[in-house]
Short mmCIF file of C-alpha atoms in Angstrom, two decimals:
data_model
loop_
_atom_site.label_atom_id
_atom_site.label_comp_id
_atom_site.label_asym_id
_atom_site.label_seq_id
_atom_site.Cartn_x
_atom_site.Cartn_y
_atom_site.Cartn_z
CA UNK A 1 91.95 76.48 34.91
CA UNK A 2 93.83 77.11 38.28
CA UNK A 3 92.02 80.70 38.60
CA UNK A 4 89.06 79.06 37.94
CA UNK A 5 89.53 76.80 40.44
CA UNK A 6 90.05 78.72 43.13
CA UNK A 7 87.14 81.21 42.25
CA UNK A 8 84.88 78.02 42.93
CA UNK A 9 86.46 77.31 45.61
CA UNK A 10 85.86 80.46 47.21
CA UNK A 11 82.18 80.84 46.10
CA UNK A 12 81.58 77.25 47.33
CA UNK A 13 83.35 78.04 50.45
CA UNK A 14 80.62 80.92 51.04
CA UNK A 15 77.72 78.49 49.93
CA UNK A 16 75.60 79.64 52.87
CA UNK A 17 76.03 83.39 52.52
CA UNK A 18 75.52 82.74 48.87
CA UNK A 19 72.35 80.77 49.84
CA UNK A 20 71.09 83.98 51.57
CA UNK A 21 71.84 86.35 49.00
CA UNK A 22 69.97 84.82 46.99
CA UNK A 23 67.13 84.36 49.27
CA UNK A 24 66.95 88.30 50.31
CA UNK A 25 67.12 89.26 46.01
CA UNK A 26 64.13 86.88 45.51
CA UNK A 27 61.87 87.56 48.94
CA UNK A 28 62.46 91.27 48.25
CA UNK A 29 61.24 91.07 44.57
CA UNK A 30 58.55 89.01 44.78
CA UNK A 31 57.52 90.82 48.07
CA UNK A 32 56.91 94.03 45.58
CA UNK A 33 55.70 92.30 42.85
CA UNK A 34 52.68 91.21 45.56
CA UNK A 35 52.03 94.42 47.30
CA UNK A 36 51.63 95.71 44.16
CA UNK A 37 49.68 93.51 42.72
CA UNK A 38 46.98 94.06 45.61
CA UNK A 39 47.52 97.58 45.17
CA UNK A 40 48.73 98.23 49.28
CA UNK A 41 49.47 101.68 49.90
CA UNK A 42 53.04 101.27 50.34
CA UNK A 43 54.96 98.15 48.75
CA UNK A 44 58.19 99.77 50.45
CA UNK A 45 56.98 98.21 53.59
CA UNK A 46 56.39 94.68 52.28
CA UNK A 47 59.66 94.77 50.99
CA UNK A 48 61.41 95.73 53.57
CA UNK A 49 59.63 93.04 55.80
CA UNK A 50 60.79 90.71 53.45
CA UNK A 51 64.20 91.65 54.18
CA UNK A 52 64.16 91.79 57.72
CA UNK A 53 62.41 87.90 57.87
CA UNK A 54 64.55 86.39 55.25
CA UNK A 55 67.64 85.13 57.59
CA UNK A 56 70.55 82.87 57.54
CA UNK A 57 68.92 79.81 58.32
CA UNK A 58 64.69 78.82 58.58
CA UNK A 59 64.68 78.89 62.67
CA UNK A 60 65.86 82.38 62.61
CA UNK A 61 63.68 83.42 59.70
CA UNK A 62 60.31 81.61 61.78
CA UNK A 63 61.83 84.12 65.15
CA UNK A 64 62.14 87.14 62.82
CA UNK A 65 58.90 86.44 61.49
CA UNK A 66 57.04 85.96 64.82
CA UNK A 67 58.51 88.90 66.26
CA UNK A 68 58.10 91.17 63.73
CA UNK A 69 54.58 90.35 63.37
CA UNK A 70 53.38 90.68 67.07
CA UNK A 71 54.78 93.58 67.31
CA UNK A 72 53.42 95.22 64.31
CA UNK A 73 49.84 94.01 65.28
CA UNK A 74 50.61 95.15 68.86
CA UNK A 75 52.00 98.45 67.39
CA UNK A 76 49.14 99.06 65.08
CA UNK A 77 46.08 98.26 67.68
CA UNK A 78 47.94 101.01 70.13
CA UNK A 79 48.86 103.44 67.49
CA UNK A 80 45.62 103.29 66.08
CA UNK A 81 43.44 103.35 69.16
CA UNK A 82 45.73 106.55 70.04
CA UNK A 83 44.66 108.02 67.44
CA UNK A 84 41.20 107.32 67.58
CA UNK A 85 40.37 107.94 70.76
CA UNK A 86 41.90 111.08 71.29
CA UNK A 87 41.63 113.79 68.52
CA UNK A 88 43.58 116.15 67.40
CA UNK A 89 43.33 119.83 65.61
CA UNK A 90 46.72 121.13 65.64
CA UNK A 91 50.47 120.15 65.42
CA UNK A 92 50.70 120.65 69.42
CA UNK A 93 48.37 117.87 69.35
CA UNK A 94 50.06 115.79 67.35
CA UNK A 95 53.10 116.05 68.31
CA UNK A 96 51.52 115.09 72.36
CA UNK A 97 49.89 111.74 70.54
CA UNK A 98 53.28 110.95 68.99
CA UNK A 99 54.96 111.00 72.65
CA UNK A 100 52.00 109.22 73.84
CA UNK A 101 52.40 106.49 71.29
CA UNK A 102 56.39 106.28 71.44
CA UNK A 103 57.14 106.48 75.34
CA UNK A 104 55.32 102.89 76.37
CA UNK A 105 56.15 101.35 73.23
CA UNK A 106 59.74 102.22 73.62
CA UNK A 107 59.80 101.24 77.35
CA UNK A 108 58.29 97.66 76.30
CA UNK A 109 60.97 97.24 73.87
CA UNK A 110 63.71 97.65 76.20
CA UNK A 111 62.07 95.42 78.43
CA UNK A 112 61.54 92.71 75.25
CA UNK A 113 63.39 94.03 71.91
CA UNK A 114 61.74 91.24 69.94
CA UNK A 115 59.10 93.72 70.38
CA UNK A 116 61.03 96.44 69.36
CA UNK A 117 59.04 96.73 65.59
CA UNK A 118 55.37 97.97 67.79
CA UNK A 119 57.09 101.47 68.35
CA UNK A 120 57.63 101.67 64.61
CA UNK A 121 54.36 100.59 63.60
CA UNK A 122 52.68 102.76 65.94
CA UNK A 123 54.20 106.02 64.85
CA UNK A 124 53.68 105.08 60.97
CA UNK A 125 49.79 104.57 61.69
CA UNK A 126 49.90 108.27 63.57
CA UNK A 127 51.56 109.97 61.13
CA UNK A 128 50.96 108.57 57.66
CA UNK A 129 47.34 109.59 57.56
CA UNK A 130 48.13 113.20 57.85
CA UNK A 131 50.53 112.50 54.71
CA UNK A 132 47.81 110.66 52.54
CA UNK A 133 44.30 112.19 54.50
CA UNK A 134 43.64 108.45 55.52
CA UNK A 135 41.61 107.93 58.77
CA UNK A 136 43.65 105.49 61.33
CA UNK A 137 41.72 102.46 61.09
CA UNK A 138 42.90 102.83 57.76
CA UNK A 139 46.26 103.21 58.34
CA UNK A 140 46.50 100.21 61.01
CA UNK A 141 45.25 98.26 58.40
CA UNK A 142 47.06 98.68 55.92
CA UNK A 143 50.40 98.57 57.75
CA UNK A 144 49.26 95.62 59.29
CA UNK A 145 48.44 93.96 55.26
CA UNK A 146 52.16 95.12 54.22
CA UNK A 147 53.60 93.42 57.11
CA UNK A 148 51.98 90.55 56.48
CA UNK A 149 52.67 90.02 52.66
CA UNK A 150 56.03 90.78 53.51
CA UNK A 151 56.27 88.07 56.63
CA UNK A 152 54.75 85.60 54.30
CA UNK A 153 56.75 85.85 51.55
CA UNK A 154 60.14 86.29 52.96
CA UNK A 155 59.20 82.70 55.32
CA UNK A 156 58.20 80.80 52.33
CA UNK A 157 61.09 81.83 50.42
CA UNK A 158 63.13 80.93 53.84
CA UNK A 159 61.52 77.39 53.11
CA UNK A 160 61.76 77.08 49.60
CA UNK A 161 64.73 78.91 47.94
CA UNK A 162 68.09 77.62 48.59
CA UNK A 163 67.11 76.73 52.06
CA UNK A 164 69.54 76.38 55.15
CA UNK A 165 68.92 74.71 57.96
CA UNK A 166 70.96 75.69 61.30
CA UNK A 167 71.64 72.24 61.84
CA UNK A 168 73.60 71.81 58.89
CA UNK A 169 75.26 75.27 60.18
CA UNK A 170 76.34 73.94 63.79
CA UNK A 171 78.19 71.06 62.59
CA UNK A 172 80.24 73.62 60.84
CA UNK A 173 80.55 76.25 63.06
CA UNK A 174 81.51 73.64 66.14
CA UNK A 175 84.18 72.01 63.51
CA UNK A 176 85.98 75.68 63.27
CA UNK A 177 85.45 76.27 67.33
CA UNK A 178 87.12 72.64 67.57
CA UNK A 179 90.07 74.24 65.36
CA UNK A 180 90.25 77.39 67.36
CA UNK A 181 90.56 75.30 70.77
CA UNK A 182 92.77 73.12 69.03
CA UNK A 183 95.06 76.06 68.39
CA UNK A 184 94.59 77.68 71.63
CA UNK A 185 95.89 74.38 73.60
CA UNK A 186 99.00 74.30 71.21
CA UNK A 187 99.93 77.91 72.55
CA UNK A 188 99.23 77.19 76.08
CA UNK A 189 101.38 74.27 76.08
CA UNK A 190 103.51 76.24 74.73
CA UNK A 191 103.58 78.26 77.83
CA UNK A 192 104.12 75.68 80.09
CA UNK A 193 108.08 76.30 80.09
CA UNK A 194 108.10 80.36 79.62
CA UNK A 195 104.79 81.50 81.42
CA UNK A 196 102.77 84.09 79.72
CA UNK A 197 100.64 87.01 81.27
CA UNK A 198 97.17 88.08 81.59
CA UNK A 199 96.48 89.90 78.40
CA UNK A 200 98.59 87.05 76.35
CA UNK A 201 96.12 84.70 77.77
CA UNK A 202 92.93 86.76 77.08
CA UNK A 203 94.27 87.35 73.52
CA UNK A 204 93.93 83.48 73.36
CA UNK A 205 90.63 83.21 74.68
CA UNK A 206 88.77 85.81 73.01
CA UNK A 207 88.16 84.09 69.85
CA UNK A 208 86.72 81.25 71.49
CA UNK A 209 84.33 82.95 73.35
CA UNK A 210 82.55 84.96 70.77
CA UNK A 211 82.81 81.99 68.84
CA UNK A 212 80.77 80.10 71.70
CA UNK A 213 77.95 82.97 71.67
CA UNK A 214 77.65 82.45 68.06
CA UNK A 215 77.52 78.30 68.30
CA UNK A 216 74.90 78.95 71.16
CA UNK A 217 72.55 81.00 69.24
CA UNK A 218 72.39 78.44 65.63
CA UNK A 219 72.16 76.07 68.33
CA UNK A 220 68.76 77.76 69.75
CA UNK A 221 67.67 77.75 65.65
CA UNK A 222 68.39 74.58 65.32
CA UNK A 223 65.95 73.57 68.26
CA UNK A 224 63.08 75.91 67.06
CA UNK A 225 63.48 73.99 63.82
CA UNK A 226 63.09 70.87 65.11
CA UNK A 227 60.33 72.00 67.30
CA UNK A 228 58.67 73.18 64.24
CA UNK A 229 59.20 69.48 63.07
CA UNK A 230 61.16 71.27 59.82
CA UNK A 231 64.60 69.27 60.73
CA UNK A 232 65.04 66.01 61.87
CA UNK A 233 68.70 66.65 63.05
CA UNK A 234 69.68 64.96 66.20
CA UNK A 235 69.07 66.85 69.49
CA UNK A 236 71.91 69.79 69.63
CA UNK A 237 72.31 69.81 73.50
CA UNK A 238 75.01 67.47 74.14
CA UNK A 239 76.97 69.18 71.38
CA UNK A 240 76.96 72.29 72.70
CA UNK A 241 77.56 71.04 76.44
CA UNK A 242 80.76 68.92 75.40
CA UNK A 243 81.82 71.68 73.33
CA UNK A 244 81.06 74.04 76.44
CA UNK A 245 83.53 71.67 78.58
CA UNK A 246 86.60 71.42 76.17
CA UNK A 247 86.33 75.71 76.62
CA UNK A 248 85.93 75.43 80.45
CA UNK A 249 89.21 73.42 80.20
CA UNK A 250 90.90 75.79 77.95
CA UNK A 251 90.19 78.08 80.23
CA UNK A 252 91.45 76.17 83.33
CA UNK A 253 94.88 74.71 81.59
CA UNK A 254 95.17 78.97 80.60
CA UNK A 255 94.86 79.62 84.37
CA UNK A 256 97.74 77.08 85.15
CA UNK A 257 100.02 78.53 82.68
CA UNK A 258 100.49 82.01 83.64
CA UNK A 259 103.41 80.30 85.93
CA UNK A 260 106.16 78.17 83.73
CA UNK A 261 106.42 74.57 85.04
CA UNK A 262 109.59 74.40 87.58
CA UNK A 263 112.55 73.40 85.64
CA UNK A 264 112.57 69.91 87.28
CA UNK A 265 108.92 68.85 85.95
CA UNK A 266 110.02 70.44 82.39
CA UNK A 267 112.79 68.37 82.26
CA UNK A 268 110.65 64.47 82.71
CA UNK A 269 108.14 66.23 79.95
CA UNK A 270 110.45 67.55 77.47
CA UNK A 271 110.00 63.96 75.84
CA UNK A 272 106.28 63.50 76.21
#
């Protein structure tokens, strides 16, 4: 009974990346099951479309989603108007259309990776019609269909199956930055009467900082959910500012304790 226990502990404990697990397994499966069902050329892209939309929470699913879709349209009107408008007879001339389709694509996408799936696109609609002797217009479409079966399917699954919100997900993940600055203040106290150096503080800090980044970015889900009207969670900007503070003065009170406290201060705070 105690093993037990803890093994549902520790599954309940992981609830969320349960959640998602289960999410991907049923997005991917019933992904295929559609493609296949309206006979697309290649199911392999639904699927993995389904994977790539189906995220942690529903605002990053509806961002995966509405990247991955522009830039497959965008990638599939330039692929396919490359390959339309200028022929080709040889592999010389392919392999001048494939530069000609990657080099802007891949300059836009450094510029804007949520763009990044149009260079992609564009070199499957060059290339697979000289695999399955499919004209371009062809190919563009269809990519375009697999995309979309998979974009739709992986978002309503986002909505329906075991669905997380990132609301529900900051209040966590702000709890276990609380701990972490909680922690970090012990040790710099700490310091006050023996000093500590540079990298001892920085070992302190770093925690907290990536742990910021990733409160930040649920916090951005969150909003696109609520813009979305899909959450009706309170507004997570004074959250994240007041959490945002309590790390600026982490970092100050780190600042002030590279230097111990002269012995005469230390001595009227020993009690305190």
């Amino acid at each position: 009974m105690a093993f037990s226990g803890k093994v549902f502990e520790r599954i309940r404990s992981r609830r969320t990346q349960l959640g998602l697990a289960i999410r991907v397994t049923v997005a991917a499966t019933a992904a295929y099951a559609i493609a296949t069902a309206l006979h697309l050329l290649l199911p392999l892209w639904a699927v993995l479309t389904s994977l790539i939309v189906t995220q942690m929470s529903v605002g990053r699913s509806l961002k995966a989603t509405r990247d991955y879709v522009l830039g497959t349209i965008g990638g599939a009107i330039y692929g396919g108007a490359i390959a339309i408008l200028i022929p080709y007879s040889s592999e010389v001339g392919l392999l001048g259309l494939l530069v000609l389709s990657v080099a802007p694509l891949a300059f836009i996408a450094a510029i804007n990776p949520s763009l990044s799936a149009a260079t992609v696109t564009a070199v499957i609609v060059l290339l697979v019609p000289t695999m399955h002797h499919s004209d371009p217009m062809t190919s563009a479409i269809d990519r375009v269909s697999e995309v979309g079966v998979g974009a739709v399917t992986g978002l309503l699954v986002s909505f329906v199956v075991l669905p997380s919100r990132a609301v529900r997900q900051i209040r966590a993940v702000a709890a276990q930055l609380l701990e972490l600055i909680a922690d970090a203040f012990t040790e710099l106290l700490a310091g006050l009467t023996r000093g500590r150096d540079n990298d001892a503080l920085h070992r302190i800090q770093d925690g907290i900082g990536t742990a910021m980044v990733g409160m930040n970015a649920i916090g951005a889900e969150a909003e696109r959910e609520r813009a979305a009207r899909l959450s009706s969670g309170p507004d997570t900007g004074p959250l994240l500012r007041t959490v945002l503070r309590l790390r600026h003065d982490v970092v100050m009170i780190g600042r002030a304790t590279v230097v111990p406290l002269p012995v005469e201060v230390q001595m009227r705070l020993a009690a305190p």
